């Protein structure tokens, strides 16, 4: 896994390079490298770097910024007091070594408890209006999980919030349908503090989220999704990166999923979004999509996904198995399984032995159908006999394609298919038509 380790290094180096200063002291990260830093994006980076066990540059200045809830910018003051802001700041303060008795931690906790919905005991993305959000609720529960051992109020809120999350998933709540929601829930329920006391309902929900994410990764439908909320008098959206979130969450929730073809495909797509040109100023950063910007939150989520895969692979997987998977994926040898047909993640794999057997079975079958159609043409009629001949020769063409495609793995499958079926339509069908005319 040396390559993924190098990519982790690149992502960390990009985060280090993109750090910037703010007015009145402090340093951190904005959502883009050329946007002034803010406490929430800075907190996300702090949590990710801590998980990667990498140093946080300008530690004292970062701590100063995360403590704040208002940042002065060229366009005016930005306020960071929403539940999700408070949650990320709490997590970051813990990573930065700030004790629970610190005034900044106590203030965040008081405001987070005050923002909790009195009926459901969950949190909204905005401060006071809008529906309960799984994004905000799981973020708050992550923050409280780190304090539950020593804070009875945090432990109670964690229990109530987890019960709400589990109920929303089991009740098939529409807010729990998106892939980003499944990813947030899966990561939360995989935490040791919750998994240890979760019981059957938690296990059932974790399996449900893993299953949904695997379906999306196999079909290639784990893309960007939006969550609407209100910010004061303005309607806003929170843009979620489904692919980035799903790859890391599914492996975190179920280590066995790393062997699933959907996860492998999703990881390939995710790594394609990382800038790897070493001379580039943005080397190591992740894009939000193939045509999107390189952002701090995309890089943080890409880094977390790589860390999850690296941890599982290094602990559970024989390196020879990885080498074998690479060979199978590349199809470098006729004996390796190769994708001969594929559509939206659903693939048919064959090696040269299977391709040869398919040709050996399809050619005689197709030839038999065609000859019988010609022999009984007077009884079948022109239309039926020609249709049977076409059907029989189609079997021959299909067998020919699989035989050639699996025997010559270096030749692109599209080119092989085009050549075989061009010969089928340009040569075989005119000859058949002539013989039956």
PDB file of C-alpha atoms in Angstrom, residues 19-306:
ATOM      1  CA  UNK A  19      -3.127  27.148   5.836  1.00  0.00           C
ATOM      2  CA  UNK A  20      -3.612  30.920   6.106  1.00  0.00           C
ATOM      3  CA  UNK A  21      -3.748  33.662   8.733  1.00  0.00           C
ATOM      4  CA  UNK A  22      -6.773  35.674   9.847  1.00  0.00           C
ATOM      5  CA  UNK A  23      -7.190  39.126  11.248  1.00  0.00           C
ATOM      6  CA  UNK A  24      -6.716  39.712  14.969  1.00  0.00           C
ATOM      7  CA  UNK A  25      -4.457  36.672  15.191  1.00  0.00           C
ATOM      8  CA  UNK A  26      -5.048  33.043  14.453  1.00  0.00           C
ATOM      9  CA  UNK A  27      -4.549  30.684  11.532  1.00  0.00           C
ATOM     10  CA  UNK A  28      -6.510  27.912   9.860  1.00  0.00           C
ATOM     11  CA  UNK A  29      -8.347  26.890   6.733  1.00  0.00           C
ATOM     12  CA  UNK A  30     -11.243  28.099   4.603  1.00  0.00           C
ATOM     13  CA  UNK A  31     -13.363  25.938   2.327  1.00  0.00           C
ATOM     14  CA  UNK A  32     -11.043  26.985  -0.558  1.00  0.00           C
ATOM     15  CA  UNK A  33      -7.344  27.697  -0.250  1.00  0.00           C
ATOM     16  CA  UNK A  34      -7.876  31.339  -1.299  1.00  0.00           C
ATOM     17  CA  UNK A  35     -10.843  31.913   1.064  1.00  0.00           C
ATOM     18  CA  UNK A  36     -10.186  33.320   4.527  1.00  0.00           C
ATOM     19  CA  UNK A  37     -10.087  30.649   7.257  1.00  0.00           C
ATOM     20  CA  UNK A  38     -13.041  30.004   9.538  1.00  0.00           C
ATOM     21  CA  UNK A  39     -13.472  27.944  12.744  1.00  0.00           C
ATOM     22  CA  UNK A  40     -15.649  25.195  11.210  1.00  0.00           C
ATOM     23  CA  UNK A  41     -13.436  24.279   8.221  1.00  0.00           C
ATOM     24  CA  UNK A  42     -10.392  24.638  10.446  1.00  0.00           C
ATOM     25  CA  UNK A  43     -11.912  22.216  12.954  1.00  0.00           C
ATOM     26  CA  UNK A  44     -12.544  19.642  10.195  1.00  0.00           C
ATOM     27  CA  UNK A  45      -8.872  19.806   9.171  1.00  0.00           C
ATOM     28  CA  UNK A  46      -7.699  19.527  12.793  1.00  0.00           C
ATOM     29  CA  UNK A  47      -9.776  16.359  13.334  1.00  0.00           C
ATOM     30  CA  UNK A  48      -8.492  14.805  10.092  1.00  0.00           C
ATOM     31  CA  UNK A  49      -4.827  15.599  10.794  1.00  0.00           C
ATOM     32  CA  UNK A  50      -5.209  14.206  14.306  1.00  0.00           C
ATOM     33  CA  UNK A  51      -6.686  10.983  12.904  1.00  0.00           C
ATOM     34  CA  UNK A  52      -3.745  10.785  10.490  1.00  0.00           C
ATOM     35  CA  UNK A  53      -1.336  11.372  13.414  1.00  0.00           C
ATOM     36  CA  UNK A  54       0.228  14.284  11.581  1.00  0.00           C
ATOM     37  CA  UNK A  55       1.372  17.602  13.112  1.00  0.00           C
ATOM     38  CA  UNK A  56      -0.887  20.637  13.065  1.00  0.00           C
ATOM     39  CA  UNK A  57       1.164  23.639  11.942  1.00  0.00           C
ATOM     40  CA  UNK A  58       1.007  26.863  13.962  1.00  0.00           C
ATOM     41  CA  UNK A  59      -0.806  25.022  16.723  1.00  0.00           C
ATOM     42  CA  UNK A  60      -1.345  27.990  19.060  1.00  0.00           C
ATOM     43  CA  UNK A  61      -2.770  30.149  16.269  1.00  0.00           C
ATOM     44  CA  UNK A  62      -5.086  27.337  15.167  1.00  0.00           C
ATOM     45  CA  UNK A  63      -6.308  26.927  18.736  1.00  0.00           C
ATOM     46  CA  UNK A  64      -6.982  30.667  18.887  1.00  0.00           C
ATOM     47  CA  UNK A  65      -9.143  30.561  15.746  1.00  0.00           C
ATOM     48  CA  UNK A  66     -11.118  27.469  16.784  1.00  0.00           C
ATOM     49  CA  UNK A  67     -12.013  29.119  20.107  1.00  0.00           C
ATOM     50  CA  UNK A  68     -13.792  31.947  18.281  1.00  0.00           C
ATOM     51  CA  UNK A  69     -17.367  31.912  17.082  1.00  0.00           C
ATOM     52  CA  UNK A  70     -17.170  35.178  15.111  1.00  0.00           C
ATOM     53  CA  UNK A  71     -14.567  35.919  12.423  1.00  0.00           C
ATOM     54  CA  UNK A  72     -13.960  39.338  10.894  1.00  0.00           C
ATOM     55  CA  UNK A  73     -13.615  39.298   7.075  1.00  0.00           C
ATOM     56  CA  UNK A  74     -13.565  41.780   4.205  1.00  0.00           C
ATOM     57  CA  UNK A  75     -17.310  41.271   3.731  1.00  0.00           C
ATOM     58  CA  UNK A  76     -18.139  41.685   7.401  1.00  0.00           C
ATOM     59  CA  UNK A  77     -18.463  39.378  10.382  1.00  0.00           C
ATOM     60  CA  UNK A  78     -19.092  35.644   9.907  1.00  0.00           C
ATOM     61  CA  UNK A  79     -20.868  33.983  12.812  1.00  0.00           C
ATOM     62  CA  UNK A  80     -20.253  30.293  13.602  1.00  0.00           C
ATOM     63  CA  UNK A  81     -22.837  29.370  16.234  1.00  0.00           C
ATOM     64  CA  UNK A  82     -24.982  26.824  14.392  1.00  0.00           C
ATOM     65  CA  UNK A  83     -25.136  23.320  15.921  1.00  0.00           C
ATOM     66  CA  UNK A  84     -22.779  21.865  13.323  1.00  0.00           C
ATOM     67  CA  UNK A  85     -20.259  24.684  13.930  1.00  0.00           C
ATOM     68  CA  UNK A  86     -20.401  24.085  17.662  1.00  0.00           C
ATOM     69  CA  UNK A  87     -19.984  20.335  17.191  1.00  0.00           C
ATOM     70  CA  UNK A  88     -16.899  20.587  14.994  1.00  0.00           C
ATOM     71  CA  UNK A  89     -15.331  23.185  17.268  1.00  0.00           C
ATOM     72  CA  UNK A  90     -15.879  20.893  20.265  1.00  0.00           C
ATOM     73  CA  UNK A  91     -14.183  17.990  18.492  1.00  0.00           C
ATOM     74  CA  UNK A  92     -11.268  20.155  17.391  1.00  0.00           C
ATOM     75  CA  UNK A  93     -10.755  21.635  20.845  1.00  0.00           C
ATOM     76  CA  UNK A  94     -10.470  18.100  22.212  1.00  0.00           C
ATOM     77  CA  UNK A  95      -7.901  17.230  19.529  1.00  0.00           C
ATOM     78  CA  UNK A  96      -5.949  20.391  20.381  1.00  0.00           C
ATOM     79  CA  UNK A  97      -5.640  19.366  24.013  1.00  0.00           C
ATOM     80  CA  UNK A  98      -8.120  21.876  25.445  1.00  0.00           C
ATOM     81  CA  UNK A  99      -9.585  20.428  28.710  1.00  0.00           C
ATOM     82  CA  UNK A 100     -13.365  20.014  29.209  1.00  0.00           C
ATOM     83  CA  UNK A 101     -13.279  22.686  31.941  1.00  0.00           C
ATOM     84  CA  UNK A 102     -12.039  25.352  29.519  1.00  0.00           C
ATOM     85  CA  UNK A 103     -14.521  28.240  29.075  1.00  0.00           C
ATOM     86  CA  UNK A 104     -14.596  27.738  25.276  1.00  0.00           C
ATOM     87  CA  UNK A 105     -15.592  24.068  25.674  1.00  0.00           C
ATOM     88  CA  UNK A 106     -18.210  24.879  28.317  1.00  0.00           C
ATOM     89  CA  UNK A 107     -19.698  27.629  26.143  1.00  0.00           C
ATOM     90  CA  UNK A 108     -19.922  25.307  23.114  1.00  0.00           C
ATOM     91  CA  UNK A 109     -21.624  22.648  25.226  1.00  0.00           C
ATOM     92  CA  UNK A 110     -24.163  25.085  26.686  1.00  0.00           C
ATOM     93  CA  UNK A 111     -25.097  26.409  23.257  1.00  0.00           C
ATOM     94  CA  UNK A 112     -25.237  22.904  21.768  1.00  0.00           C
ATOM     95  CA  UNK A 113     -27.614  21.690  24.503  1.00  0.00           C
ATOM     96  CA  UNK A 114     -29.729  24.832  24.069  1.00  0.00           C
ATOM     97  CA  UNK A 115     -30.023  24.232  20.313  1.00  0.00           C
ATOM     98  CA  UNK A 116     -31.386  20.709  20.795  1.00  0.00           C
ATOM     99  CA  UNK A 117     -34.985  20.156  19.734  1.00  0.00           C
ATOM    100  CA  UNK A 118     -37.099  19.613  22.839  1.00  0.00           C
ATOM    101  CA  UNK A 119     -39.320  16.995  21.216  1.00  0.00           C
ATOM    102  CA  UNK A 120     -36.991  14.758  19.202  1.00  0.00           C
ATOM    103  CA  UNK A 121     -33.746  15.572  21.079  1.00  0.00           C
ATOM    104  CA  UNK A 122     -31.999  16.050  17.754  1.00  0.00           C
ATOM    105  CA  UNK A 123     -30.374  19.051  16.063  1.00  0.00           C
ATOM    106  CA  UNK A 124     -31.085  21.202  13.009  1.00  0.00           C
ATOM    107  CA  UNK A 125     -28.574  22.594  10.530  1.00  0.00           C
ATOM    108  CA  UNK A 126     -29.835  26.082  11.386  1.00  0.00           C
ATOM    109  CA  UNK A 127     -30.182  27.390  14.906  1.00  0.00           C
ATOM    110  CA  UNK A 128     -33.952  27.478  15.410  1.00  0.00           C
ATOM    111  CA  UNK A 129     -35.950  26.580  12.277  1.00  0.00           C
ATOM    112  CA  UNK A 130     -36.186  23.717   9.820  1.00  0.00           C
ATOM    113  CA  UNK A 131     -36.313  19.924  10.108  1.00  0.00           C
ATOM    114  CA  UNK A 132     -34.085  17.780  12.256  1.00  0.00           C
ATOM    115  CA  UNK A 133     -30.936  16.995  10.280  1.00  0.00           C
ATOM    116  CA  UNK A 134     -28.970  13.747  10.418  1.00  0.00           C
ATOM    117  CA  UNK A 135     -25.913  15.751   9.384  1.00  0.00           C
ATOM    118  CA  UNK A 136     -26.152  18.085  12.367  1.00  0.00           C
ATOM    119  CA  UNK A 137     -27.313  15.390  14.789  1.00  0.00           C
ATOM    120  CA  UNK A 138     -24.531  12.922  13.996  1.00  0.00           C
ATOM    121  CA  UNK A 139     -21.957  15.744  14.144  1.00  0.00           C
ATOM    122  CA  UNK A 140     -23.214  16.707  17.618  1.00  0.00           C
ATOM    123  CA  UNK A 141     -23.153  13.079  18.788  1.00  0.00           C
ATOM    124  CA  UNK A 142     -19.564  12.667  17.572  1.00  0.00           C
ATOM    125  CA  UNK A 143     -18.605  15.682  19.679  1.00  0.00           C
ATOM    126  CA  UNK A 144     -20.477  14.430  22.755  1.00  0.00           C
ATOM    127  CA  UNK A 145     -19.059  10.898  22.452  1.00  0.00           C
ATOM    128  CA  UNK A 146     -15.644  12.226  23.402  1.00  0.00           C
ATOM    129  CA  UNK A 147     -17.043  13.729  26.619  1.00  0.00           C
ATOM    130  CA  UNK A 148     -19.557  11.072  27.650  1.00  0.00           C
ATOM    131  CA  UNK A 149     -17.142   9.227  29.962  1.00  0.00           C
ATOM    132  CA  UNK A 150     -16.814  12.196  32.312  1.00  0.00           C
ATOM    133  CA  UNK A 151     -19.967  14.244  31.634  1.00  0.00           C
ATOM    134  CA  UNK A 152     -23.319  12.743  32.635  1.00  0.00           C
ATOM    135  CA  UNK A 153     -25.306  15.287  30.625  1.00  0.00           C
ATOM    136  CA  UNK A 154     -23.277  14.504  27.502  1.00  0.00           C
ATOM    137  CA  UNK A 155     -23.810  10.772  28.050  1.00  0.00           C
ATOM    138  CA  UNK A 156     -27.571  11.247  28.351  1.00  0.00           C
ATOM    139  CA  UNK A 157     -27.705  13.438  25.226  1.00  0.00           C
ATOM    140  CA  UNK A 158     -25.605  10.870  23.365  1.00  0.00           C
ATOM    141  CA  UNK A 159     -28.007   8.068  24.291  1.00  0.00           C
ATOM    142  CA  UNK A 160     -31.104  10.063  23.312  1.00  0.00           C
ATOM    143  CA  UNK A 161     -29.573  11.278  20.056  1.00  0.00           C
ATOM    144  CA  UNK A 162     -28.405   7.817  19.040  1.00  0.00           C
ATOM    145  CA  UNK A 163     -31.895   6.456  19.701  1.00  0.00           C
ATOM    146  CA  UNK A 164     -33.324   9.149  17.411  1.00  0.00           C
ATOM    147  CA  UNK A 165     -30.846   8.340  14.624  1.00  0.00           C
ATOM    148  CA  UNK A 166     -31.574   4.621  14.838  1.00  0.00           C
ATOM    149  CA  UNK A 167     -35.336   5.211  14.809  1.00  0.00           C
ATOM    150  CA  UNK A 168     -35.115   7.473  11.744  1.00  0.00           C
ATOM    151  CA  UNK A 169     -33.217   4.802   9.831  1.00  0.00           C
ATOM    152  CA  UNK A 170     -35.514   1.939  10.865  1.00  0.00           C
ATOM    153  CA  UNK A 171     -38.631   4.015  10.086  1.00  0.00           C
ATOM    154  CA  UNK A 172     -37.271   4.699   6.584  1.00  0.00           C
ATOM    155  CA  UNK A 173     -37.482   8.435   7.188  1.00  0.00           C
ATOM    156  CA  UNK A 174     -36.959  10.399   3.914  1.00  0.00           C
ATOM    157  CA  UNK A 175     -34.132  12.328   5.593  1.00  0.00           C
ATOM    158  CA  UNK A 176     -32.291   9.028   6.026  1.00  0.00           C
ATOM    159  CA  UNK A 177     -32.458   8.034   2.348  1.00  0.00           C
ATOM    160  CA  UNK A 178     -29.536  10.008   0.827  1.00  0.00           C
ATOM    161  CA  UNK A 179     -26.123   8.389   0.697  1.00  0.00           C
ATOM    162  CA  UNK A 180     -24.543  11.188   2.731  1.00  0.00           C
ATOM    163  CA  UNK A 181     -27.015  10.477   5.559  1.00  0.00           C
ATOM    164  CA  UNK A 182     -26.162   6.769   5.484  1.00  0.00           C
ATOM    165  CA  UNK A 183     -22.463   7.637   5.602  1.00  0.00           C
ATOM    166  CA  UNK A 184     -22.872   9.957   8.595  1.00  0.00           C
ATOM    167  CA  UNK A 185     -24.937   7.353  10.473  1.00  0.00           C
ATOM    168  CA  UNK A 186     -22.542   4.505   9.646  1.00  0.00           C
ATOM    169  CA  UNK A 187     -19.550   6.460  10.935  1.00  0.00           C
ATOM    170  CA  UNK A 188     -21.372   7.344  14.134  1.00  0.00           C
ATOM    171  CA  UNK A 189     -22.533   3.801  14.885  1.00  0.00           C
ATOM    172  CA  UNK A 190     -19.036   2.457  14.198  1.00  0.00           C
ATOM    173  CA  UNK A 191     -17.607   4.449  17.094  1.00  0.00           C
ATOM    174  CA  UNK A 192     -16.456   2.043  19.848  1.00  0.00           C
ATOM    175  CA  UNK A 193     -18.404   3.965  22.517  1.00  0.00           C
ATOM    176  CA  UNK A 194     -21.684   3.337  20.684  1.00  0.00           C
ATOM    177  CA  UNK A 195     -20.970  -0.036  19.096  1.00  0.00           C
ATOM    178  CA  UNK A 196     -20.118  -1.523  22.503  1.00  0.00           C
ATOM    179  CA  UNK A 197     -23.564  -0.812  23.954  1.00  0.00           C
ATOM    180  CA  UNK A 198     -25.610  -0.576  20.787  1.00  0.00           C
ATOM    181  CA  UNK A 199     -27.476  -3.845  20.764  1.00  0.00           C
ATOM    182  CA  UNK A 200     -29.361  -5.435  17.889  1.00  0.00           C
ATOM    183  CA  UNK A 201     -31.074  -2.258  16.681  1.00  0.00           C
ATOM    184  CA  UNK A 202     -27.765  -0.474  16.212  1.00  0.00           C
ATOM    185  CA  UNK A 203     -26.285  -3.494  14.454  1.00  0.00           C
ATOM    186  CA  UNK A 204     -29.301  -3.698  12.148  1.00  0.00           C
ATOM    187  CA  UNK A 205     -29.026  -0.025  11.210  1.00  0.00           C
ATOM    188  CA  UNK A 206     -25.299  -0.287  10.600  1.00  0.00           C
ATOM    189  CA  UNK A 207     -25.890  -3.211   8.241  1.00  0.00           C
ATOM    190  CA  UNK A 208     -28.641  -1.240   6.497  1.00  0.00           C
ATOM    191  CA  UNK A 209     -26.397   1.772   5.897  1.00  0.00           C
ATOM    192  CA  UNK A 210     -23.564  -0.418   4.620  1.00  0.00           C
ATOM    193  CA  UNK A 211     -25.917  -2.171   2.204  1.00  0.00           C
ATOM    194  CA  UNK A 212     -27.263   1.102   0.818  1.00  0.00           C
ATOM    195  CA  UNK A 213     -23.783   2.566   0.344  1.00  0.00           C
ATOM    196  CA  UNK A 214     -22.545  -0.569  -1.412  1.00  0.00           C
ATOM    197  CA  UNK A 215     -25.482  -0.426  -3.835  1.00  0.00           C
ATOM    198  CA  UNK A 216     -24.673   3.212  -4.637  1.00  0.00           C
ATOM    199  CA  UNK A 217     -20.951   2.534  -5.102  1.00  0.00           C
ATOM    200  CA  UNK A 218     -21.615  -0.452  -7.363  1.00  0.00           C
ATOM    201  CA  UNK A 219     -24.051   1.539  -9.510  1.00  0.00           C
ATOM    202  CA  UNK A 220     -21.871   4.630  -9.582  1.00  0.00           C
ATOM    203  CA  UNK A 221     -24.641   6.769  -8.076  1.00  0.00           C
ATOM    204  CA  UNK A 222     -22.769   7.994  -4.988  1.00  0.00           C
ATOM    205  CA  UNK A 223     -22.419  11.578  -6.171  1.00  0.00           C
ATOM    206  CA  UNK A 224     -22.914  15.056  -4.776  1.00  0.00           C
ATOM    207  CA  UNK A 225     -26.164  15.650  -2.874  1.00  0.00           C
ATOM    208  CA  UNK A 226     -27.674  18.764  -1.346  1.00  0.00           C
ATOM    209  CA  UNK A 227     -29.419  19.329   1.980  1.00  0.00           C
ATOM    210  CA  UNK A 228     -31.636  22.402   2.318  1.00  0.00           C
ATOM    211  CA  UNK A 229     -31.910  24.555   5.432  1.00  0.00           C
ATOM    212  CA  UNK A 230     -32.645  28.123   6.477  1.00  0.00           C
ATOM    213  CA  UNK A 231     -30.064  30.562   7.740  1.00  0.00           C
ATOM    214  CA  UNK A 232     -31.923  33.480   9.219  1.00  0.00           C
ATOM    215  CA  UNK A 233     -34.191  34.784   6.464  1.00  0.00           C
ATOM    216  CA  UNK A 234     -32.196  33.093   3.698  1.00  0.00           C
ATOM    217  CA  UNK A 235     -32.613  29.605   2.232  1.00  0.00           C
ATOM    218  CA  UNK A 236     -29.291  27.774   1.919  1.00  0.00           C
ATOM    219  CA  UNK A 237     -27.991  24.366   0.926  1.00  0.00           C
ATOM    220  CA  UNK A 238     -25.288  22.151   2.349  1.00  0.00           C
ATOM    221  CA  UNK A 239     -23.471  20.299  -0.432  1.00  0.00           C
ATOM    222  CA  UNK A 240     -22.453  16.757   0.498  1.00  0.00           C
ATOM    223  CA  UNK A 241     -19.850  14.715  -1.371  1.00  0.00           C
ATOM    224  CA  UNK A 242     -21.458  11.274  -1.458  1.00  0.00           C
ATOM    225  CA  UNK A 243     -18.504   9.447  -3.018  1.00  0.00           C
ATOM    226  CA  UNK A 244     -15.917  10.851  -0.603  1.00  0.00           C
ATOM    227  CA  UNK A 245     -18.139  10.111   2.397  1.00  0.00           C
ATOM    228  CA  UNK A 246     -19.326   6.655   1.311  1.00  0.00           C
ATOM    229  CA  UNK A 247     -15.911   5.133   0.592  1.00  0.00           C
ATOM    230  CA  UNK A 248     -14.570   5.997   4.030  1.00  0.00           C
ATOM    231  CA  UNK A 249     -17.783   5.280   5.920  1.00  0.00           C
ATOM    232  CA  UNK A 250     -18.516   1.863   4.431  1.00  0.00           C
ATOM    233  CA  UNK A 251     -15.017   0.571   5.231  1.00  0.00           C
ATOM    234  CA  UNK A 252     -15.161   2.065   8.723  1.00  0.00           C
ATOM    235  CA  UNK A 253     -18.530   0.456   9.421  1.00  0.00           C
ATOM    236  CA  UNK A 254     -17.668  -2.955   7.931  1.00  0.00           C
ATOM    237  CA  UNK A 255     -14.030  -3.878   7.315  1.00  0.00           C
ATOM    238  CA  UNK A 256     -15.056  -6.781   5.057  1.00  0.00           C
ATOM    239  CA  UNK A 257     -16.495  -4.278   2.568  1.00  0.00           C
ATOM    240  CA  UNK A 258     -12.983  -3.424   1.379  1.00  0.00           C
ATOM    241  CA  UNK A 259     -13.158  -6.585  -0.751  1.00  0.00           C
ATOM    242  CA  UNK A 260     -16.439  -5.563  -2.406  1.00  0.00           C
ATOM    243  CA  UNK A 261     -16.111  -4.578  -6.094  1.00  0.00           C
ATOM    244  CA  UNK A 262     -18.206  -1.492  -5.436  1.00  0.00           C
ATOM    245  CA  UNK A 263     -15.768  -0.216  -2.813  1.00  0.00           C
ATOM    246  CA  UNK A 264     -12.819  -0.885  -5.098  1.00  0.00           C
ATOM    247  CA  UNK A 265     -14.561   0.974  -7.907  1.00  0.00           C
ATOM    248  CA  UNK A 266     -15.464   3.852  -5.596  1.00  0.00           C
ATOM    249  CA  UNK A 267     -11.882   4.090  -4.325  1.00  0.00           C
ATOM    250  CA  UNK A 268     -10.583   4.228  -7.896  1.00  0.00           C
ATOM    251  CA  UNK A 269     -13.034   7.042  -8.726  1.00  0.00           C
ATOM    252  CA  UNK A 270     -12.145   8.889  -5.530  1.00  0.00           C
ATOM    253  CA  UNK A 271      -8.382   8.723  -6.106  1.00  0.00           C
ATOM    254  CA  UNK A 272      -8.922  10.049  -9.631  1.00  0.00           C
ATOM    255  CA  UNK A 273     -10.129  13.269  -7.967  1.00  0.00           C
ATOM    256  CA  UNK A 274      -6.796  13.864  -6.238  1.00  0.00           C
ATOM    257  CA  UNK A 275      -4.253  16.097  -7.962  1.00  0.00           C
ATOM    258  CA  UNK A 276      -1.088  14.001  -8.340  1.00  0.00           C
ATOM    259  CA  UNK A 277       1.174  16.230 -10.456  1.00  0.00           C
ATOM    260  CA  UNK A 278       4.028  16.773  -8.016  1.00  0.00           C
ATOM    261  CA  UNK A 279       5.035  20.092  -9.589  1.00  0.00           C
ATOM    262  CA  UNK A 280       1.505  21.442  -9.306  1.00  0.00           C
ATOM    263  CA  UNK A 281       0.786  24.029  -6.613  1.00  0.00           C
ATOM    264  CA  UNK A 282      -2.314  22.057  -5.630  1.00  0.00           C
ATOM    265  CA  UNK A 283      -0.688  18.618  -5.573  1.00  0.00           C
ATOM    266  CA  UNK A 284      -2.423  16.390  -3.042  1.00  0.00           C
ATOM    267  CA  UNK A 285      -5.730  18.250  -2.929  1.00  0.00           C
ATOM    268  CA  UNK A 286      -9.026  16.538  -3.767  1.00  0.00           C
ATOM    269  CA  UNK A 287     -11.658  17.898  -6.118  1.00  0.00           C
ATOM    270  CA  UNK A 288     -15.337  17.867  -5.269  1.00  0.00           C
ATOM    271  CA  UNK A 289     -16.000  16.144  -8.626  1.00  0.00           C
ATOM    272  CA  UNK A 290     -14.183  15.541 -11.905  1.00  0.00           C
ATOM    273  CA  UNK A 291     -14.881  19.131 -12.960  1.00  0.00           C
ATOM    274  CA  UNK A 292     -15.054  20.660  -9.499  1.00  0.00           C
ATOM    275  CA  UNK A 293     -12.752  22.759  -7.347  1.00  0.00           C
ATOM    276  CA  UNK A 294     -10.052  21.523  -5.003  1.00  0.00           C
ATOM    277  CA  UNK A 295     -11.383  22.331  -1.540  1.00  0.00           C
ATOM    278  CA  UNK A 296     -10.377  21.743   2.041  1.00  0.00           C
ATOM    279  CA  UNK A 297     -13.530  19.750   2.890  1.00  0.00           C
ATOM    280  CA  UNK A 298     -13.096  17.493  -0.167  1.00  0.00           C
ATOM    281  CA  UNK A 299      -9.448  16.934   0.773  1.00  0.00           C
ATOM    282  CA  UNK A 300     -10.363  16.222   4.404  1.00  0.00           C
ATOM    283  CA  UNK A 301     -12.965  13.649   3.357  1.00  0.00           C
ATOM    284  CA  UNK A 302     -10.607  12.116   0.799  1.00  0.00           C
ATOM    285  CA  UNK A 303      -7.902  11.883   3.454  1.00  0.00           C
ATOM    286  CA  UNK A 304     -10.286  10.211   5.919  1.00  0.00           C
ATOM    287  CA  UNK A 305     -11.349   7.685   3.262  1.00  0.00           C
ATOM    288  CA  UNK A 306      -7.728   6.807   2.467  1.00  0.00           C
TER     289      UNK A 306
END
